[in-house]
Short mmCIF file of C-alpha atoms in Angstrom, two decimals:
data_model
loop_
_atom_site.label_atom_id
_atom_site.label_comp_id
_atom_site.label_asym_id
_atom_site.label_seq_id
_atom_site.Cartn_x
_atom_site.Cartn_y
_atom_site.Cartn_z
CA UNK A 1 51.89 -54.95 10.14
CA UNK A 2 50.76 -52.45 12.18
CA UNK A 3 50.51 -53.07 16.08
CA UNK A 4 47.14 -53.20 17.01
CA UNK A 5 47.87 -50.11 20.16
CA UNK A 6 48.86 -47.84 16.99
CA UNK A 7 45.98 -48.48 15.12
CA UNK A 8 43.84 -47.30 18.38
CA UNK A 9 45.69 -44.03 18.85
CA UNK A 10 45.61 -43.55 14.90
CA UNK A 11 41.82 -43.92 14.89
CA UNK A 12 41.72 -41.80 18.16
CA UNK A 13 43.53 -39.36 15.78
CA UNK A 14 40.99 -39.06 13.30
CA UNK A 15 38.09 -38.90 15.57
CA UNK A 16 39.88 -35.81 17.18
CA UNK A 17 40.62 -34.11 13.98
CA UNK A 18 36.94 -34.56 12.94
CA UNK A 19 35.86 -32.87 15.95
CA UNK A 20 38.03 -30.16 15.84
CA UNK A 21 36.04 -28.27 13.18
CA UNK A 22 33.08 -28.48 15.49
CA UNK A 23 34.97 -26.86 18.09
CA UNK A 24 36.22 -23.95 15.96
CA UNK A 25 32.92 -23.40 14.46
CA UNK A 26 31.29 -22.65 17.40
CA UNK A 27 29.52 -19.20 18.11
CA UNK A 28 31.03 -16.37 19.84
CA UNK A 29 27.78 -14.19 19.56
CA UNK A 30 25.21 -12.98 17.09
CA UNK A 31 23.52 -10.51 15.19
CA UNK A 32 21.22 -8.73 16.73
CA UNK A 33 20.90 -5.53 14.61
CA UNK A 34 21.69 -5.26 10.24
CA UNK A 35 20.84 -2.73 7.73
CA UNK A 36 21.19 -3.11 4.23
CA UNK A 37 24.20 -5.40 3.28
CA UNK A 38 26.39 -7.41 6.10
CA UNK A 39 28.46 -10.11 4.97
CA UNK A 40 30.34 -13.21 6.84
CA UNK A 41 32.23 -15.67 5.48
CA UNK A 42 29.09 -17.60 4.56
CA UNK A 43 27.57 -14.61 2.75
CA UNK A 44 24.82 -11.98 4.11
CA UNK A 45 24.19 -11.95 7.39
CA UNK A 46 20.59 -11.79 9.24
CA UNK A 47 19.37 -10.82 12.70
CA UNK A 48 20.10 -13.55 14.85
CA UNK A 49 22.66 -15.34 13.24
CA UNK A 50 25.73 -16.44 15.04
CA UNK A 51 29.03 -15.16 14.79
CA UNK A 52 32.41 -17.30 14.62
CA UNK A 53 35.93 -16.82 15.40
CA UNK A 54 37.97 -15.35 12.53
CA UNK A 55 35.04 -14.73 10.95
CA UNK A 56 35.89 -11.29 8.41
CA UNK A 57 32.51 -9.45 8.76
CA UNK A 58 32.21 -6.27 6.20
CA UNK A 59 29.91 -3.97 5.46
CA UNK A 60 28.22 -2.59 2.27
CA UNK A 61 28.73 1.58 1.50
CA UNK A 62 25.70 2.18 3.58
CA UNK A 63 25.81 -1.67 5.36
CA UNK A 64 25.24 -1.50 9.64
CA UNK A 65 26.11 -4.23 11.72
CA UNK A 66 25.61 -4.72 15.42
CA UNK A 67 26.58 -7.55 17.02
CA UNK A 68 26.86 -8.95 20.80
CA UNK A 69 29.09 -11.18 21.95
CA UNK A 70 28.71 -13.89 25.03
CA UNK A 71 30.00 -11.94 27.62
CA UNK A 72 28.19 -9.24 26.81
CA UNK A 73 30.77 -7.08 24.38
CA UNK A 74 28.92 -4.94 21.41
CA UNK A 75 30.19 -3.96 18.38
CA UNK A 76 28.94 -1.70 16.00
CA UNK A 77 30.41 -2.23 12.41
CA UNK A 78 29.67 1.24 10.47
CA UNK A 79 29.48 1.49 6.29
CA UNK A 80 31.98 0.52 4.81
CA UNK A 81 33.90 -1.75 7.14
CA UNK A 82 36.03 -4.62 7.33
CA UNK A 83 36.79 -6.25 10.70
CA UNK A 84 37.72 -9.75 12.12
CA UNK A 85 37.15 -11.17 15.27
CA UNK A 86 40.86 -12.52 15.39
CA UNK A 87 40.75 -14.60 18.95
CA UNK A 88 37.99 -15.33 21.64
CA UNK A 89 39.03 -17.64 24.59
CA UNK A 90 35.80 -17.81 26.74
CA UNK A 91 36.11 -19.19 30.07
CA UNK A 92 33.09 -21.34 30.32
CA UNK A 93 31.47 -18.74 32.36
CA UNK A 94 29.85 -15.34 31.09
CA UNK A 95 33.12 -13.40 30.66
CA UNK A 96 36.09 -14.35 28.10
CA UNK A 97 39.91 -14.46 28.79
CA UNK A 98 40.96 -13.40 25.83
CA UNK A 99 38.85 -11.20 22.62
CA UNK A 100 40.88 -9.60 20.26
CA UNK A 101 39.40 -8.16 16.81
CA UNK A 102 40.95 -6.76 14.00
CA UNK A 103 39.99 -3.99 12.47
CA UNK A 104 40.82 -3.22 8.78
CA UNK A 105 38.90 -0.07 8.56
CA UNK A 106 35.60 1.77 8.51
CA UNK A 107 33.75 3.01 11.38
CA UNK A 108 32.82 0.97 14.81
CA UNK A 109 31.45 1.53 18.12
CA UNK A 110 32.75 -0.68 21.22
CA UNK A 111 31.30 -1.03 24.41
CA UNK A 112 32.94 -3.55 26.79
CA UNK A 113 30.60 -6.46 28.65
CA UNK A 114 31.72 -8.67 31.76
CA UNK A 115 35.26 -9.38 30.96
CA UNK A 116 38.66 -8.08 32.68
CA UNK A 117 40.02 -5.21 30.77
CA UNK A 118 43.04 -6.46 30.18
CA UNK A 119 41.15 -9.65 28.01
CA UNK A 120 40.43 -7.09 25.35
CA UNK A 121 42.54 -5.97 22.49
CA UNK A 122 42.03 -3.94 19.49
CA UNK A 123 44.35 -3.98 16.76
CA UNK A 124 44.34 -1.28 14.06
CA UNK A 125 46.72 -0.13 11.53
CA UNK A 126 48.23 2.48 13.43
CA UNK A 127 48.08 0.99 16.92
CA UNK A 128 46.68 -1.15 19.41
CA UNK A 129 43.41 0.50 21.44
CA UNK A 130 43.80 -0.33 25.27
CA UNK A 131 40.10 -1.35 26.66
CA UNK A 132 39.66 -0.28 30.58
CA UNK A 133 35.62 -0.78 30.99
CA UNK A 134 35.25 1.40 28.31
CA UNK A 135 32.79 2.88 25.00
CA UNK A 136 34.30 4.55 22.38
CA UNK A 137 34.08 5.15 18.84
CA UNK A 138 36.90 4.66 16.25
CA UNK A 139 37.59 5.36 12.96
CA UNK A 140 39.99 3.87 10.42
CA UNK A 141 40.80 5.23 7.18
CA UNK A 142 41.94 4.37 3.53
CA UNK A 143 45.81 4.86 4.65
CA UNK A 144 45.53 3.27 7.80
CA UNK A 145 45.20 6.71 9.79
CA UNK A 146 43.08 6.09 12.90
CA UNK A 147 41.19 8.45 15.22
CA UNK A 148 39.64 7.37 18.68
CA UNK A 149 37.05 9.25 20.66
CA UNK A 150 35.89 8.13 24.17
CA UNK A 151 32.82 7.91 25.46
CA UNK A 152 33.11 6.99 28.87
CA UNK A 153 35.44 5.38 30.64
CA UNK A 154 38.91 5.30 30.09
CA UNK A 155 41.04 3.86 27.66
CA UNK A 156 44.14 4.10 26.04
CA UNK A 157 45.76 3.84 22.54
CA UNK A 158 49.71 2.94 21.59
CA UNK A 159 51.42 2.93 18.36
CA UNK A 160 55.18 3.54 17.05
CA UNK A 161 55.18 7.13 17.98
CA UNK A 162 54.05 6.18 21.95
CA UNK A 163 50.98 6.40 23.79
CA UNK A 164 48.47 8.49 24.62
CA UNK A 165 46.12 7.93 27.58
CA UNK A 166 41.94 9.09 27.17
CA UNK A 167 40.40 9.23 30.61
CA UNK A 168 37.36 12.08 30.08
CA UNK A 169 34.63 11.71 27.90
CA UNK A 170 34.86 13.62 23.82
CA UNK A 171 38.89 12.65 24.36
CA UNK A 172 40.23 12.48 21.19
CA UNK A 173 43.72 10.93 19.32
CA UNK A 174 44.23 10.40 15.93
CA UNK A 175 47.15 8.42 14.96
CA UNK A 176 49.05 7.44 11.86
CA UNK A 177 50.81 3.65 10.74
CA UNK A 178 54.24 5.97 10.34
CA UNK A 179 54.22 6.88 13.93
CA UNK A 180 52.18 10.31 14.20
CA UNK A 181 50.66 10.81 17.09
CA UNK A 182 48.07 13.57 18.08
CA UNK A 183 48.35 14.74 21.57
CA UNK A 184 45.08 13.65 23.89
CA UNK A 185 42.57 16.60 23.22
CA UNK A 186 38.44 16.77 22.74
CA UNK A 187 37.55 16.09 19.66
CA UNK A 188 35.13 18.91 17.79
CA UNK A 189 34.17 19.66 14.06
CA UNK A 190 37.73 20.08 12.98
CA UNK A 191 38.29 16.18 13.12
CA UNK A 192 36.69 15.48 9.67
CA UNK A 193 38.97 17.74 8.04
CA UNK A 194 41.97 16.35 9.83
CA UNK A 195 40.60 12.97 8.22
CA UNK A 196 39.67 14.19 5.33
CA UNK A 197 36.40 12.47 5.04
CA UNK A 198 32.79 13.73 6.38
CA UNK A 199 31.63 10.24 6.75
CA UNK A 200 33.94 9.47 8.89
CA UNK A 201 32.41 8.40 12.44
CA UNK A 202 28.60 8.70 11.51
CA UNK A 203 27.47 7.15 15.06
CA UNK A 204 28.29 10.89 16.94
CA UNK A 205 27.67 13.07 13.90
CA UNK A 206 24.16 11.54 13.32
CA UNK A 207 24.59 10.10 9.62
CA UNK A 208 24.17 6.59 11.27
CA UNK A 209 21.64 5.64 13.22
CA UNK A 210 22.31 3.01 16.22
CA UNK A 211 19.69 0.35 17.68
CA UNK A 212 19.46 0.33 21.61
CA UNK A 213 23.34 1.66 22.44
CA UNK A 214 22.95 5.42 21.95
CA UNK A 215 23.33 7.88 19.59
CA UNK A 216 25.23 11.20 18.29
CA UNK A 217 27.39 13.17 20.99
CA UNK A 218 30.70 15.16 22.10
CA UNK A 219 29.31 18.30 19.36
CA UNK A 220 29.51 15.96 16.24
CA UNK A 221 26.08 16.31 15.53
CA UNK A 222 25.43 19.61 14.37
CA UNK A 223 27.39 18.71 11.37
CA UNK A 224 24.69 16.39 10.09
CA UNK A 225 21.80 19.53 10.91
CA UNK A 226 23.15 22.28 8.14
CA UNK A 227 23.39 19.29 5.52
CA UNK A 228 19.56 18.72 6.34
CA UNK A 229 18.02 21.81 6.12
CA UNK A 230 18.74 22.61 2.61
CA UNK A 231 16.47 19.89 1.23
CA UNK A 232 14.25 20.56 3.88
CA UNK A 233 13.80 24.74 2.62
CA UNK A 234 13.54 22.99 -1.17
CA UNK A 235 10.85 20.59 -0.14
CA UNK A 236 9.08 23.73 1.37
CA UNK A 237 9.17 25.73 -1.54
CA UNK A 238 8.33 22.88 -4.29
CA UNK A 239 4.30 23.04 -2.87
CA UNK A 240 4.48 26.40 -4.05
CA UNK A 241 5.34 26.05 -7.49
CA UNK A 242 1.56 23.72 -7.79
CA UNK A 243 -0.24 26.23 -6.34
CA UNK A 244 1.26 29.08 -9.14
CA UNK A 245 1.06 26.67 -11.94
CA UNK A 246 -2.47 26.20 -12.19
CA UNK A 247 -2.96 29.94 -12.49
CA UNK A 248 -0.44 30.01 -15.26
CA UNK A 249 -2.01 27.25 -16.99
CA UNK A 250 -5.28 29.05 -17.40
CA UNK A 251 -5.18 32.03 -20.48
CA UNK A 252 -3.19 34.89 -18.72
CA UNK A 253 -5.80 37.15 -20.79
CA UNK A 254 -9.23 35.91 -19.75
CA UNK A 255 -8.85 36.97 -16.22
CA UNK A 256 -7.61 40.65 -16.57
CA UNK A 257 -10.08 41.28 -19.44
CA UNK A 258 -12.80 39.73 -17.57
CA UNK A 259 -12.11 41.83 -14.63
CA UNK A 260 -12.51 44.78 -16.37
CA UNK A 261 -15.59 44.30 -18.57
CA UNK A 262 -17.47 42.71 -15.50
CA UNK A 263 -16.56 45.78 -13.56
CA UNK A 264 -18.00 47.98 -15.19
CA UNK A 265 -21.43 46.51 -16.31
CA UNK A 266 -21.53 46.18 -12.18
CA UNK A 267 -21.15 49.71 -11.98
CA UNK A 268 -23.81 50.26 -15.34
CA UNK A 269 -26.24 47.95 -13.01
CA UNK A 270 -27.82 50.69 -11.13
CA UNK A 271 -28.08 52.90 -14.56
CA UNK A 272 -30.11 50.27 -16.33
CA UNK A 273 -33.20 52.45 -15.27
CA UNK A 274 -31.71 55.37 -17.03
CA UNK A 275 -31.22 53.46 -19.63
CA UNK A 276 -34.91 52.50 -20.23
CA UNK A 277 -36.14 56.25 -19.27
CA UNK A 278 -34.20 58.08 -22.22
CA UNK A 279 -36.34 56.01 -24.65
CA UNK A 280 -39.24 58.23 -24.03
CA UNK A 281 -37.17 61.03 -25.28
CA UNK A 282 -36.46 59.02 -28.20
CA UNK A 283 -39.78 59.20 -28.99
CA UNK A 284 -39.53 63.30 -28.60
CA UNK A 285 -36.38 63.49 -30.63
CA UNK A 286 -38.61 61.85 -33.68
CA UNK A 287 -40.78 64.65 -33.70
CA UNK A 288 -37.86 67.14 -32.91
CA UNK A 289 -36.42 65.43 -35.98
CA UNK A 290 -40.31 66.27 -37.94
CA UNK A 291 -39.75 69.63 -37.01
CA UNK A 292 -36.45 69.63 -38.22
CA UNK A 293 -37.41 68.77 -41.45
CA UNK A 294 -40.04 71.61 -41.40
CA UNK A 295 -37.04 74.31 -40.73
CA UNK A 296 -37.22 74.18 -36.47
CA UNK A 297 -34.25 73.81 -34.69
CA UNK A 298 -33.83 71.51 -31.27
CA UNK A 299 -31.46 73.64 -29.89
CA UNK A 300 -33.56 76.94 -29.43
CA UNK A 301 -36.20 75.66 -27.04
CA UNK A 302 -37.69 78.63 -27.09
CA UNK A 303 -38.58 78.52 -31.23
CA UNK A 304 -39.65 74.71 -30.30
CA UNK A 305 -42.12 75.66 -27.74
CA UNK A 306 -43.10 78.59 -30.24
CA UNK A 307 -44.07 76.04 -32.82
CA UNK A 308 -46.18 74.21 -30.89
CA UNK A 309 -48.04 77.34 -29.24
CA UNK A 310 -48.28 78.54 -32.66
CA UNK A 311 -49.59 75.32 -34.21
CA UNK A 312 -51.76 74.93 -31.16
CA UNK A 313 -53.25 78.96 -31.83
CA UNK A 314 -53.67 78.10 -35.61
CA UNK A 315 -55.69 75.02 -34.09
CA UNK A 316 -57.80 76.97 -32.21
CA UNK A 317 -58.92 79.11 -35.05
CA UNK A 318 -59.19 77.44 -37.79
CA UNK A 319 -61.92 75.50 -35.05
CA UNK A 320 -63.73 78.96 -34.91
CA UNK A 321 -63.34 80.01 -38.38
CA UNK A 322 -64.80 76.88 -39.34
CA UNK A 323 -67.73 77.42 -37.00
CA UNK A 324 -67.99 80.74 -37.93
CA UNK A 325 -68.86 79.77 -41.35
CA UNK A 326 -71.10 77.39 -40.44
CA UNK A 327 -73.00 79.27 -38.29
CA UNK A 328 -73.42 81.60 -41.22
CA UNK A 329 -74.17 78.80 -43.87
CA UNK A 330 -77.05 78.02 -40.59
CA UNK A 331 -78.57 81.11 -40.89
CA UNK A 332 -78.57 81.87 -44.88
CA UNK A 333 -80.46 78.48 -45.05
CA UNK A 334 -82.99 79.42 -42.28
CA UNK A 335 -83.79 82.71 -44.16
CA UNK A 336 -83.67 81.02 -47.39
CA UNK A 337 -86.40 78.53 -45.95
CA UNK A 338 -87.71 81.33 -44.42
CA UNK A 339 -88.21 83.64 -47.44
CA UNK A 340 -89.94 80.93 -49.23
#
């Protein structure tokens, strides 16, 4: 049988083991910022929920993270991450002894909080990032190749091929896992082909924006301005194409035959009165047209005027033939009467 100071320690033993998972679930810090998809090891994460140690946080193709930890660290997981938080020792007060992360790859931003610089470690496939009271962005690629650019501060990076220190602000190193190792030098457009990827730290070209811990910087961001304007010109010009098509739509034939018939019957406007007027001639040209058919011509106005003196003379005497003879008739009768 068991003696009855084991069984004691044995169940002292359980108690302790069941409390242990307590212990290591207990938050290091929280969300406070997430776009898209952010995933923890109990699946997608939200604003304001906690963080745990050795807790692998990733993020989806266009997934943002930011997270704050309890002495005041944030982190800034860019798309397409992977990173742990491998070991967080806090020392009851509001700085930690010990914070180390791990980071797989993708983008990040760091900015230390209240700790000693010498409690922070960054671990990368390349290297190990030194933190000195420092903010700096990091990249980490496919193969492991890793590129570092400070901020402000100081910090400093060491891998197989030695170490390089980064004390002013735009510093740059890039680093390989089989020991390459960029001299210290400020980092400007050229560091996306050396990386061979455009994407790579969105936070200073301006692909990615942050919440609350700044923005692009150190030149980076007039890479992200050409690859906007093109859309921008094409957006300008598409209101354009509305504005034509309704002309098109209407019969390309009405308009430029309307133009011209309604220009001229503006123009005939004022000769409307002619119009009327050479009706009264009409009225002349049918008798032209009787004297036509009596032999006259309408193109000698002399002969026309002739014919109508000479009708207007034959008037005139047959008047005064015809009175003539009745004035004689007048007088034959009187003497007749007379004579009786």
């Amino acid at each position: 049988m068991f003696a009855p100071d084991r069984v004691v320690v044995a169940a002292f033993s359980v108690l302790l083991s069941a409390a242990t998972p307590s212990v290591a679930a207990q938050s290091i810090g929280k969300a406070v910022h997430i776009k898209t998809a952010v995933t923890g090891a109990s699946g997608e994460l939200a604003v304001d929920d906690p963080v745990y140690q050795d807790e692998r946080i990733r993020t989806s193709k266009s997934g943002l993270g930011q997270f704050v930890f309890r002495d005041g660290t944030k982190l800034a997981v860019g798309w397409g991450s992977s990173v742990v938080i491998d070991k967080f020792v806090f020392d009851g007060s509001r700085s930690v002894k010990k914070l180390t992360v791990k980071a797989a790859k993708g983008t990040f931003r760091w900015i230390s909080g209240n700790s000693k610089h010498a409690a922070y470690e960054i671990l990368t496939p390349a290297g190990t990032i030194g933190v000195r009271g420092t903010a700096f962005d990091f990249y980490i690629g496919a193969d492991g190749t890793t590129a570092i650019v400070l901020l402000g501060g100081s910090a400093s990076f060491c891998g197989p091929g030695g170490c390089r220190e980064l004390t002013r602000r735009c510093d740059c190193v890039v680093a390989k896992p089989n020991g390459s190792l960029t001299d210290t030098s400020k980092v400007d457009r050229g560091i996306f082909d050396t990386l061979g990827n455009t994407k790579a730290l969105p936070f200073l070209s301006g692909n990615q924006k942050l919440s609350g811990i700044g923005g692009s910087g150190c030149g980076l961001a007039s890479l992200a301005v050409p690859q906007d304007k093109p859309p921008l010109r094409a957006k300008r010009a598409a209101p354009v194409k509305p504005i034509v098509e309704p002309d098109d739509d209407r019969p390309p034939d009405d308009k430029p035959d309307k133009q011209p018939d309604d220009k001229p019957r503006d123009h005939d406007k004022p000769d409307k009165p002619d119009d009327e007027k050479p009706e009264r001639p009409r009225d002349r040209d049918k008798g032209h047209r009787h004297h036509d058919r009596d032999g006259h011509s309408v193109d000698d106005g002399s002969q026309h005027h002739g014919d109508h003196d000479d009708g207007y003379h034959r008037g005139r005497d047959k008047d005064r033939s015809d009175g003539d003879r009745r004035g004689h008739d007048k007088d034959r009768g009187d003497k007749g009467r007379k004579g009786k």
